[in-house]
Tab-separated table of C-alpha atoms in Angstrom:
chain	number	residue	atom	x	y	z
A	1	UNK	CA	0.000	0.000	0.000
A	2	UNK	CA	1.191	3.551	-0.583
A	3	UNK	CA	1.694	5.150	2.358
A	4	UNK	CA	-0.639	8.283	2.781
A	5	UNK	CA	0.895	12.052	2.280
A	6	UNK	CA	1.907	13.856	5.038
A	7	UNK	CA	-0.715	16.157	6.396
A	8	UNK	CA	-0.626	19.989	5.731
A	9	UNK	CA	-0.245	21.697	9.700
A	10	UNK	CA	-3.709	22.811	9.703
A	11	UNK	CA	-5.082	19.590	8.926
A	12	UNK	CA	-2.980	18.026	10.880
A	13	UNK	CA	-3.959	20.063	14.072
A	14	UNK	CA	-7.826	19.884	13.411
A	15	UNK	CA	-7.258	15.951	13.275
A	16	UNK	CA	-5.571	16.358	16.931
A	17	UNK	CA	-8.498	18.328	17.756
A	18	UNK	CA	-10.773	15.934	16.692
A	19	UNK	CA	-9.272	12.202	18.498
A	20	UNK	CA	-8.878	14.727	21.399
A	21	UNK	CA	-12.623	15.598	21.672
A	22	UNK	CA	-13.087	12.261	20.737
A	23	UNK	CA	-11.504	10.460	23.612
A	24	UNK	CA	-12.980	12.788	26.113
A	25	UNK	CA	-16.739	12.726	24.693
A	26	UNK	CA	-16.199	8.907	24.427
A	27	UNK	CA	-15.118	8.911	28.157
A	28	UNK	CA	-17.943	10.986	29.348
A	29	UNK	CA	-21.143	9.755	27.101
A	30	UNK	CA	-19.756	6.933	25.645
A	31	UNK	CA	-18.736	6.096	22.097
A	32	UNK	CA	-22.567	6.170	20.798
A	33	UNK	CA	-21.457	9.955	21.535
A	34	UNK	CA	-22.879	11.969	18.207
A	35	UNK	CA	-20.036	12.491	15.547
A	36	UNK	CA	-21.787	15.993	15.065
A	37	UNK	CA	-20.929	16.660	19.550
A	38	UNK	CA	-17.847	15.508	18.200
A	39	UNK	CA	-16.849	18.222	16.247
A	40	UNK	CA	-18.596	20.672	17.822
A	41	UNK	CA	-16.489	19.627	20.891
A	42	UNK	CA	-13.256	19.921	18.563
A	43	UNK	CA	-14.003	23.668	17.152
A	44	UNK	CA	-13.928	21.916	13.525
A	45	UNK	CA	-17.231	21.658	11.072
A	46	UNK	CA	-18.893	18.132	10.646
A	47	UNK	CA	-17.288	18.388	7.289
A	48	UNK	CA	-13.800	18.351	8.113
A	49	UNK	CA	-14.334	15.587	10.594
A	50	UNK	CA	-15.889	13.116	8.558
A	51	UNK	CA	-13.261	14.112	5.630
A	52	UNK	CA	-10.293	12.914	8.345
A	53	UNK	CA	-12.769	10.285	9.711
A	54	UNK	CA	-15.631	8.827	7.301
A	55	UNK	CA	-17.645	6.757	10.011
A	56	UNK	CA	-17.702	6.445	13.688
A	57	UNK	CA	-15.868	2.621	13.460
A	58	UNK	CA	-12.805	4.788	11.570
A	59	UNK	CA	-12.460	7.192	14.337
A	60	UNK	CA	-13.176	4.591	16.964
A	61	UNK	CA	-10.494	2.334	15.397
A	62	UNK	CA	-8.064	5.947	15.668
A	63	UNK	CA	-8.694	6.382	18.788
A	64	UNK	CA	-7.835	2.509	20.314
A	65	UNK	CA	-4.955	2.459	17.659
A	66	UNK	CA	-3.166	5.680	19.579
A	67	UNK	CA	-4.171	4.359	23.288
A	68	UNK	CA	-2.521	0.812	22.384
A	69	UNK	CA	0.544	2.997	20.655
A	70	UNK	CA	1.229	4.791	23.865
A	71	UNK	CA	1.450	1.669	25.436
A	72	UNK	CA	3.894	-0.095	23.503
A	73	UNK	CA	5.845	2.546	23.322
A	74	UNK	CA	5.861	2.480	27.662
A	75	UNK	CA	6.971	-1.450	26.812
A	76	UNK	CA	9.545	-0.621	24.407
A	77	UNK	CA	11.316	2.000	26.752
A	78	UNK	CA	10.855	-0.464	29.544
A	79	UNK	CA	12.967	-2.898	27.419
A	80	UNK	CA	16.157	-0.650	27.498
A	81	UNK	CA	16.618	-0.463	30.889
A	82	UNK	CA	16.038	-4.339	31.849
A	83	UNK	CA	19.492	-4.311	34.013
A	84	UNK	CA	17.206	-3.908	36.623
A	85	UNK	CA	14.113	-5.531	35.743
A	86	UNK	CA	11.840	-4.241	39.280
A	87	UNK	CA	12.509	-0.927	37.748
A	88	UNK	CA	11.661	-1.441	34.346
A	89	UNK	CA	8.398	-2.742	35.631
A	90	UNK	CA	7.612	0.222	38.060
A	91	UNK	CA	8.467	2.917	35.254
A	92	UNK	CA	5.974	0.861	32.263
A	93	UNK	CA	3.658	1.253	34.965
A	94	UNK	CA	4.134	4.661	35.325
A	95	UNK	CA	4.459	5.674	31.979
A	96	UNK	CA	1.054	4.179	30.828
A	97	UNK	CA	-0.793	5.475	34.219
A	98	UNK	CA	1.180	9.468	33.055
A	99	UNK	CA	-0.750	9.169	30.085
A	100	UNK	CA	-3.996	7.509	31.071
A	101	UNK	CA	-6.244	10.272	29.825
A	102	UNK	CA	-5.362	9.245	26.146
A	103	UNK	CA	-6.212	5.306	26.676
A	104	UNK	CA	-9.862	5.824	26.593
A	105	UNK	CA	-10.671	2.759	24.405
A	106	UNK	CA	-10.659	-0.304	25.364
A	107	UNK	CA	-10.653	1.210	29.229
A	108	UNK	CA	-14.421	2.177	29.121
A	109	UNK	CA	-15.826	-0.932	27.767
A	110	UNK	CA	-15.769	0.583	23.858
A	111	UNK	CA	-16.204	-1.839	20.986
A	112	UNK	CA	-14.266	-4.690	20.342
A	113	UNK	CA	-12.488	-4.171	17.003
A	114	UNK	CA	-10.927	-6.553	14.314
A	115	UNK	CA	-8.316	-4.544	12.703
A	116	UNK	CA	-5.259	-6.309	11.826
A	117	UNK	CA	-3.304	-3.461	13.397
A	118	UNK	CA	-5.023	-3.173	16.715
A	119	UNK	CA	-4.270	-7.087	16.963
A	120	UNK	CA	-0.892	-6.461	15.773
A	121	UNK	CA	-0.202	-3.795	18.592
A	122	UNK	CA	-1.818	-6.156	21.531
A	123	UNK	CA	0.205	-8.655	20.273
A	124	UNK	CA	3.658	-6.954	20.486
A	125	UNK	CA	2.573	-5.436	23.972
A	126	UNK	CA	1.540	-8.709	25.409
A	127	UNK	CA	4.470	-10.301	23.992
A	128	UNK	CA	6.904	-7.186	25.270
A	129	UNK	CA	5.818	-7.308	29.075
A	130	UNK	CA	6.070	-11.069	29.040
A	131	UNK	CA	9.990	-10.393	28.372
A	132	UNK	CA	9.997	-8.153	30.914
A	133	UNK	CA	8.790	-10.332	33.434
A	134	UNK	CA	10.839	-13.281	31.700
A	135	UNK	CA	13.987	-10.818	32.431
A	136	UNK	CA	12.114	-10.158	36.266
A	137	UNK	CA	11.992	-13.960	36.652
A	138	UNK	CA	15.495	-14.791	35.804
A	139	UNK	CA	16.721	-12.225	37.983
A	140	UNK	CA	14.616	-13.367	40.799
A	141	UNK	CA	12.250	-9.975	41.542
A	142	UNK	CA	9.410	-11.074	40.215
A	143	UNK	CA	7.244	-14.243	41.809
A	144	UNK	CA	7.070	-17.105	38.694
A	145	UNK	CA	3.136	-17.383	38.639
A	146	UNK	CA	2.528	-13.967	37.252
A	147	UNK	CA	1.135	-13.927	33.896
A	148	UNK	CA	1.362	-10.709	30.910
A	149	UNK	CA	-2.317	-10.712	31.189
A	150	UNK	CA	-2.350	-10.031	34.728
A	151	UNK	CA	0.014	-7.242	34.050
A	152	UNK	CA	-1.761	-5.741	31.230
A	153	UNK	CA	-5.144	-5.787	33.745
A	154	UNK	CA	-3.813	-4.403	36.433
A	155	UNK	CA	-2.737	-1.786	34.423
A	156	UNK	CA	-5.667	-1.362	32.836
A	157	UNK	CA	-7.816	-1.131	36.045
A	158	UNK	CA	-5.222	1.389	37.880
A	159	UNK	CA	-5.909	3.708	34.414
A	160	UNK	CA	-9.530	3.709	33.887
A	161	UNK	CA	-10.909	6.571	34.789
A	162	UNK	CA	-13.002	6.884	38.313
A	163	UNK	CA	-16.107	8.716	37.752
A	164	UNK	CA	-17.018	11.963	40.078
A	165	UNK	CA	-13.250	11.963	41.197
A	166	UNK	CA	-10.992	15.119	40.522
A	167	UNK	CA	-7.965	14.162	38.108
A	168	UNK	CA	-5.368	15.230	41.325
A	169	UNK	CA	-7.091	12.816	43.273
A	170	UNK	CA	-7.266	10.066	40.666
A	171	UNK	CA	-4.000	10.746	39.653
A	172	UNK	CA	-2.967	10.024	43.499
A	173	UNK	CA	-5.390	6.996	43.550
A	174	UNK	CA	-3.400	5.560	40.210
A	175	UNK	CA	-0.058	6.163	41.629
A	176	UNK	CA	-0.660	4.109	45.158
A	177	UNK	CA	-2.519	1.219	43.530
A	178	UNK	CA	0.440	0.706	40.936
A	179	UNK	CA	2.914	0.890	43.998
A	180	UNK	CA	0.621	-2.034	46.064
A	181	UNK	CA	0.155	-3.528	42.652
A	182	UNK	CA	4.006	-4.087	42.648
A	183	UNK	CA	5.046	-4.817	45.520
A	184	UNK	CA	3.026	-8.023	45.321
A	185	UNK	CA	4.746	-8.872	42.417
A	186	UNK	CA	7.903	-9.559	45.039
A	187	UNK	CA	8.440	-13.282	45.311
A	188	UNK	CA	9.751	-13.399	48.566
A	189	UNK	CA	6.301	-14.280	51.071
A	190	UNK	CA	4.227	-14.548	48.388
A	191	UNK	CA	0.885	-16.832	48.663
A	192	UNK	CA	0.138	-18.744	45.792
A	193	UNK	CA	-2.545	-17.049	43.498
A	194	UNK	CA	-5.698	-18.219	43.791
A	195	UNK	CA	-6.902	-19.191	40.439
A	196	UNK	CA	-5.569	-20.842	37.360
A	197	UNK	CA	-4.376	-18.030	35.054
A	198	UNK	CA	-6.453	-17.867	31.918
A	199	UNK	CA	-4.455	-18.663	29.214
A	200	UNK	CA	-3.654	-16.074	26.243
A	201	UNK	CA	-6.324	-17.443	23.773
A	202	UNK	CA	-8.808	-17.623	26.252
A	203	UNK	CA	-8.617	-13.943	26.647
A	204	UNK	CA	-7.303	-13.162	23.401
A	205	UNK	CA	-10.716	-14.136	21.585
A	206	UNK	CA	-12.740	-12.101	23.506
A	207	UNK	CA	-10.481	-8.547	22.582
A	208	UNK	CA	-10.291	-9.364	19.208
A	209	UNK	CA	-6.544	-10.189	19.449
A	210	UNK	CA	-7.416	-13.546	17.323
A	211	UNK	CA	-8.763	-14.199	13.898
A	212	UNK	CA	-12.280	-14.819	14.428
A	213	UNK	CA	-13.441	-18.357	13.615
A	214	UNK	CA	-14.383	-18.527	9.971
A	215	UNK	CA	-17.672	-18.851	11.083
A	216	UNK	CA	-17.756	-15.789	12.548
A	217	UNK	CA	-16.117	-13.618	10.077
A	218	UNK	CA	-18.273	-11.093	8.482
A	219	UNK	CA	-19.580	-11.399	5.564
């Protein structure tokens, strides 16, 4: 495929406009949200949004494709500092709880979409933080029966937003579950966990991080 022109300044700013208004309309109303609230949220006519974005599944797909960016770009950076793998871990965590208010979708429940590259992105995150922990493992800081999915959930809960809350005192919230979050990652006292961990495809169908069954795949 040819790879789309680069964006004139102005478009590329009303297009910024637009996933921004986006992500917070979806996290206050929803992503049934009208695409005309939309742009009336962004400053932009209905015109320019649906000439950036031609359907509410396009901008919908935009906006999970950036949240799922930001994240394995937090996995990547964690992977250049695994000489001390506890660390790593605590600054991923950080880094995706910083910049929670741009992982709207999935975090509030939004559609479950079959895009090859949102199932190429969960992919190489799930398959990132499980070298991470492989790394945590080996060097003994990390207890053996944690999975990358519970990582990627805990992460996921400590994120999404609390309704009614001020952002300082989510922020605060965020910050103090990740630190409890991690210290029971510690091997040393740990109980066992109390359930079997659900493997990867057992999740994985569900988020659309697997080819549908043929079955299933639309017409």
């Amino acid at each position: 495929m040819t790879p789309e022109p680069p964006l004139r300044a102005d478009a590329q700013r009303n297009r910024e406009r637009i996933l921004t208004a986006a992500r917070e309309l979806f996290r206050e109303r929803g992503t049934a949200v009208a695409l005309d609230d939309i742009a009336r949220r962004a400053g932009v006519g209905a015109g320019t949004l649906y000439r950036r974005f031609p359907d509410r599944d396009a901008l919908i797909r935009q906006v999970m494709v950036d949240g799922f960016d930001i994240c394995l770009s937090a996995v990547r950076a964690a992977h250049q500092e695994l000489e001390d793998p506890a660390g790593a871990l605590e600054r991923l965590f950080r880094r995706v709880v910083e910049q929670r208010e741009r992982l709207v979708l999935p975090l509030i429940g939004g559609p479950v979409v079959h895009d090859p590259r949102v199932q190429e992105l969960q992919h190489a995150i799930r398959d990132g933080v499980e070298e991470i922990l492989a790394a945590g493992r080996a060097a003994g800081v990390v207890r053996s029966d944690v999975t990358s999915e519970d990582l990627i959930t805990a992460a996921a809960m400590a994120c999404r937003p609390m309704p009614h809350l001020p952002a300082e005192v989510s922020a605060a919230l965020a910050v103090r579950h990740v630190a409890v979050y991690l210290h029971g990652l510690r091997p040393e006292g740990a109980a066992p966990l109390p359930a079997v961990a659900p493997s990867p495809e057992a999740i994985g169908r569900h988020v659309a991080m697997h080819q549908r069954d043929s079955e299933e795949a639309p017409r």
